[in-house]
Amino acid sequence: QVQLVQSGAEVKKPGASVKVSCKASGYTFTSHAIHWVRQAPGQSLEWMGWINAGNGKTQSSQKFQGRVTITRDTSASTAFMELSSLSAEDTAVYYCARDSTMIGPLGCFDPWGQGTLVTVSS
Amino acid sequence: EVVMTQSPATLSVSPGERATLSCRASQSVSSNLAWYQQKPGQAPRLLIYGASTRATGFPARFSGSGSGTEFTLTISSLQSEDSAVYYCQQYNNWPRTFGQGTKVAIK
């Protein structure tokens, strides 16, 4: 079955960077885009960006431009999201999710990874 | 960006009763609207896509309707396992945006 498995929880200091991984299985990794979404404690969901797992093209939300880098390793069927210049406001659960379509990032998100808690604290 | 507004914020419904959740977009998103179910400590799970198509694994008591700017998620006969937060999301425009969620509780 299609599955996305993310890396474990992280604790970072303000100003540091964090890199979260998302390993895909059960489908051809390069045929679907991967999105990144975060959820602060008690809050709603916030889309951060996506990567075309086939050609590596990326797009990120204007809110995170300059701070987020999304990459992939096709040999490992893994996508990565790196967020820099962390502050307490970046404390959240970070999710990866597969785009539902095979023709680009045009669909909804299904399935989702289990989430990675990133805590930013001095 | 397209602002998604959900109402009510919280809904308390007795088992077997109908639950109706609303989602409004600040501009037309056609039928590119999804609903997700999120239970405590879990990742969101796709429930409805294309505004009205039920995702695999969800029973027929869940249904979606609407297009343009007004959308509805209906749970026809609420079961205890339906207690969760439900989010709508538009995937018609960039950036992708989500509503604030409706928490469905069992009365």
Coordinates of C-alpha atoms in Angstrom, one line a residue:
Chain A
Q1 CA 0.0 0.0 0.0
V2 CA 1.1 3.6 -0.5
Q3 CA 2.9 4.8 2.5
L4 CA 4.9 7.9 3.6
V5 CA 7.2 7.5 6.6
Q6 CA 8.8 10.5 8.1
S7 CA 11.8 11.0 10.3
G8 CA 11.6 11.4 14.0
A9 CA 11.0 14.3 16.3
E10 CA 13.5 17.2 16.5
V11 CA 14.4 19.8 19.1
K12 CA 16.2 22.8 17.8
K13 CA 17.5 26.1 19.1
P14 CA 16.3 29.4 17.7
G15 CA 18.3 30.4 14.6
A16 CA 19.1 26.7 13.7
S17 CA 17.8 24.7 10.8
V18 CA 15.9 21.4 10.6
K19 CA 15.7 18.9 7.9
V20 CA 12.8 16.4 7.8
S21 CA 12.7 13.4 5.5
C22 CA 9.7 11.6 4.0
K23 CA 10.3 8.1 2.6
A24 CA 7.7 6.8 0.1
S25 CA 6.8 3.3 -0.7
G26 CA 4.1 1.4 -2.5
Y27 CA 4.1 3.5 -5.7
T28 CA 6.5 4.9 -8.3
F29 CA 8.1 7.8 -6.4
T30 CA 8.7 10.0 -9.4
S31 CA 5.1 9.9 -10.6
H32 CA 3.6 12.1 -8.0
A33 CA 4.5 15.5 -6.4
I34 CA 5.1 15.6 -2.7
H35 CA 3.7 18.5 -0.6
W36 CA 4.8 19.8 2.8
V37 CA 2.2 21.0 5.3
R38 CA 2.6 22.1 8.9
Q39 CA 0.3 22.3 11.9
A40 CA 1.2 24.4 14.9
P41 CA -0.2 23.2 18.3
G42 CA -4.0 23.5 18.4
Q43 CA -4.0 25.2 15.0
S44 CA -5.1 24.5 11.4
L45 CA -3.0 23.2 8.5
E46 CA -0.6 25.4 6.6
W47 CA 0.7 24.5 3.1
M48 CA 4.4 25.1 2.8
G49 CA 5.4 23.9 -0.7
W50 CA 5.8 21.0 -3.1
I51 CA 8.3 19.2 -5.2
N52 CA 7.9 17.4 -8.5
A53 CA 9.5 14.1 -7.5
G54 CA 10.2 13.4 -11.2
N55 CA 12.1 16.5 -12.3
G56 CA 12.8 18.2 -8.9
K57 CA 10.9 21.4 -9.7
T58 CA 9.7 23.1 -6.5
Q59 CA 7.4 25.8 -5.4
S60 CA 6.9 27.2 -2.0
S61 CA 4.5 29.5 -0.2
Q62 CA 5.5 33.1 -0.3
K63 CA 5.4 33.0 3.5
F64 CA 8.4 30.6 3.6
Q65 CA 10.3 31.7 0.5
G66 CA 14.0 32.1 1.4
R67 CA 13.7 29.9 4.4
V68 CA 12.4 26.6 3.1
T69 CA 14.3 24.2 0.8
I70 CA 12.5 21.1 -0.6
T71 CA 14.6 18.4 -2.3
R72 CA 14.4 14.7 -3.2
D73 CA 16.6 11.7 -3.6
T74 CA 15.0 9.5 -6.3
S75 CA 17.3 6.6 -5.6
A76 CA 16.0 6.5 -2.0
S77 CA 12.4 7.4 -2.9
T78 CA 12.7 10.2 -0.3
A79 CA 11.7 13.8 -0.1
F80 CA 13.2 16.3 2.2
M81 CA 12.1 19.7 3.7
E82 CA 14.7 21.9 5.3
L83 CA 13.6 25.0 7.2
S84 CA 16.2 27.6 8.3
S85 CA 16.3 30.5 10.8
L86 CA 14.0 28.7 13.2
S87 CA 12.0 30.6 15.8
A88 CA 9.5 29.5 18.5
E89 CA 6.7 30.2 16.0
D90 CA 8.0 27.3 13.9
T91 CA 7.2 24.8 16.6
A92 CA 4.8 22.5 14.8
V93 CA 4.1 19.1 13.4
Y94 CA 5.4 18.9 9.9
Y95 CA 3.7 16.6 7.4
C96 CA 4.5 15.4 3.9
A97 CA 1.7 14.3 1.7
R98 CA 1.5 12.8 -1.8
D99 CA -0.4 14.7 -4.5
S100 CA -3.3 12.6 -5.8
T101 CA -2.6 13.3 -9.5
M102 CA 0.1 12.0 -11.8
I103 CA 0.1 15.1 -14.0
G104 CA 1.6 17.6 -11.6
P105 CA 0.7 19.1 -8.3
L106 CA -2.9 19.6 -9.2
G107 CA -4.7 17.4 -6.8
C108 CA -5.6 16.9 -3.2
F109 CA -3.3 15.3 -0.6
D110 CA -3.4 11.5 -0.2
P111 CA -1.9 9.9 1.8
W112 CA -0.1 11.8 4.5
G113 CA 3.0 10.9 6.4
Q114 CA 2.7 10.3 10.2
G115 CA 4.1 13.8 11.0
T116 CA 7.3 15.0 12.5
L117 CA 7.2 17.2 15.6
V118 CA 9.7 20.0 15.5
T119 CA 10.2 21.9 18.7
V120 CA 12.1 25.2 18.7
S121 CA 13.3 26.2 22.2
S122 CA 16.3 27.8 23.8
Chain B
E1 CA -4.8 33.9 -1.5
V2 CA -8.1 32.1 -1.2
V3 CA -9.5 32.2 2.3
M4 CA -11.5 29.2 3.4
T5 CA -14.0 29.8 6.2
Q6 CA -15.6 26.9 8.1
S7 CA -18.6 26.9 10.3
P8 CA -19.4 26.1 13.0
A9 CA -16.2 25.9 14.9
T10 CA -17.6 23.1 17.1
L11 CA -20.6 20.8 16.5
S12 CA -22.1 18.6 19.2
V13 CA -24.4 15.9 17.8
S14 CA -26.1 12.9 19.3
P15 CA -25.3 9.5 17.9
G16 CA -27.5 8.7 14.9
E17 CA -28.3 12.3 14.2
R18 CA -27.2 14.3 11.1
A19 CA -24.2 16.6 11.2
T20 CA -23.8 19.4 8.6
L21 CA -20.5 21.2 8.2
S22 CA -20.0 24.2 6.0
C23 CA -17.0 25.6 4.1
R24 CA -17.0 28.9 2.2
A25 CA -14.2 30.1 -0.2
S26 CA -13.4 33.7 -0.7
Q27 CA -13.5 33.2 -4.4
S28 CA -14.6 30.4 -6.7
V29 CA -12.5 27.2 -6.5
S30 CA -14.8 25.3 -8.9
S31 CA -15.1 21.7 -7.6
N32 CA -11.4 21.5 -6.5
L33 CA -12.4 21.1 -2.8
A34 CA -11.3 18.4 -0.5
W35 CA -12.3 17.4 3.1
Y36 CA -10.0 15.8 5.5
Q37 CA -10.7 14.0 8.8
Q38 CA -8.1 14.4 11.6
K39 CA -8.4 12.4 14.9
P40 CA -6.3 13.4 17.9
G41 CA -2.6 12.6 17.5
Q42 CA -3.1 11.4 13.9
A43 CA -2.3 12.8 10.5
P44 CA -5.2 14.1 8.4
R45 CA -6.9 11.6 6.2
L46 CA -8.5 12.4 2.8
L47 CA -12.3 12.0 3.1
I48 CA -13.8 13.8 0.1
Y49 CA -12.3 15.1 -3.1
G50 CA -13.7 16.9 -6.1
A51 CA -16.2 18.3 -3.6
S52 CA -18.4 15.2 -3.6
T53 CA -16.4 12.0 -4.3
R54 CA -15.8 9.9 -1.2
A55 CA -12.3 8.5 -0.7
T56 CA -11.6 4.8 -0.2
G57 CA -12.4 3.5 3.2
F58 CA -15.1 5.9 4.3
P59 CA -18.7 4.7 4.6
A60 CA -21.6 6.1 2.7
R61 CA -22.9 8.2 5.6
F62 CA -20.3 10.7 4.6
S63 CA -21.2 12.9 1.6
G64 CA -20.0 16.2 0.2
S65 CA -21.7 18.7 -2.0
G66 CA -21.3 22.2 -3.5
S67 CA -19.2 24.0 -6.1
G68 CA -17.8 27.5 -6.6
T69 CA -17.7 29.1 -3.2
E70 CA -20.2 27.1 -1.0
F71 CA -19.5 23.5 0.2
T72 CA -21.1 21.2 2.6
L73 CA -20.0 18.0 4.3
T74 CA -22.8 15.9 5.7
I75 CA -22.6 12.9 8.1
S76 CA -26.0 11.4 7.8
S77 CA -26.0 9.3 11.0
L78 CA -23.2 10.2 13.3
Q79 CA -21.3 7.3 14.9
S80 CA -18.9 7.6 17.9
E81 CA -15.9 6.9 15.7
D82 CA -16.7 10.1 13.6
S83 CA -15.6 12.3 16.5
A84 CA -12.7 14.3 14.9
V85 CA -11.8 17.7 13.4
Y86 CA -12.8 18.1 9.8
Y87 CA -10.9 20.5 7.5
C88 CA -11.8 21.7 4.0
Q89 CA -9.0 22.6 1.5
Q90 CA -9.0 24.2 -1.9
Y91 CA -6.6 22.9 -4.5
N92 CA -7.7 25.3 -7.3
N93 CA -5.3 28.1 -6.6
W94 CA -1.9 28.7 -5.2
P95 CA -1.1 28.7 -2.3
R96 CA -3.2 25.7 -1.3
T97 CA -5.3 26.8 1.7
F98 CA -7.2 25.1 4.5
G99 CA -10.1 26.1 6.6
Q100 CA -9.8 26.5 10.4
G101 CA -11.6 23.2 11.0
T102 CA -14.8 22.1 12.5
K103 CA -14.6 19.9 15.6
V104 CA -17.4 17.3 15.7
A105 CA -18.1 16.0 19.2
I106 CA -20.5 13.3 20.3
K107 CA -23.3 14.6 22.5

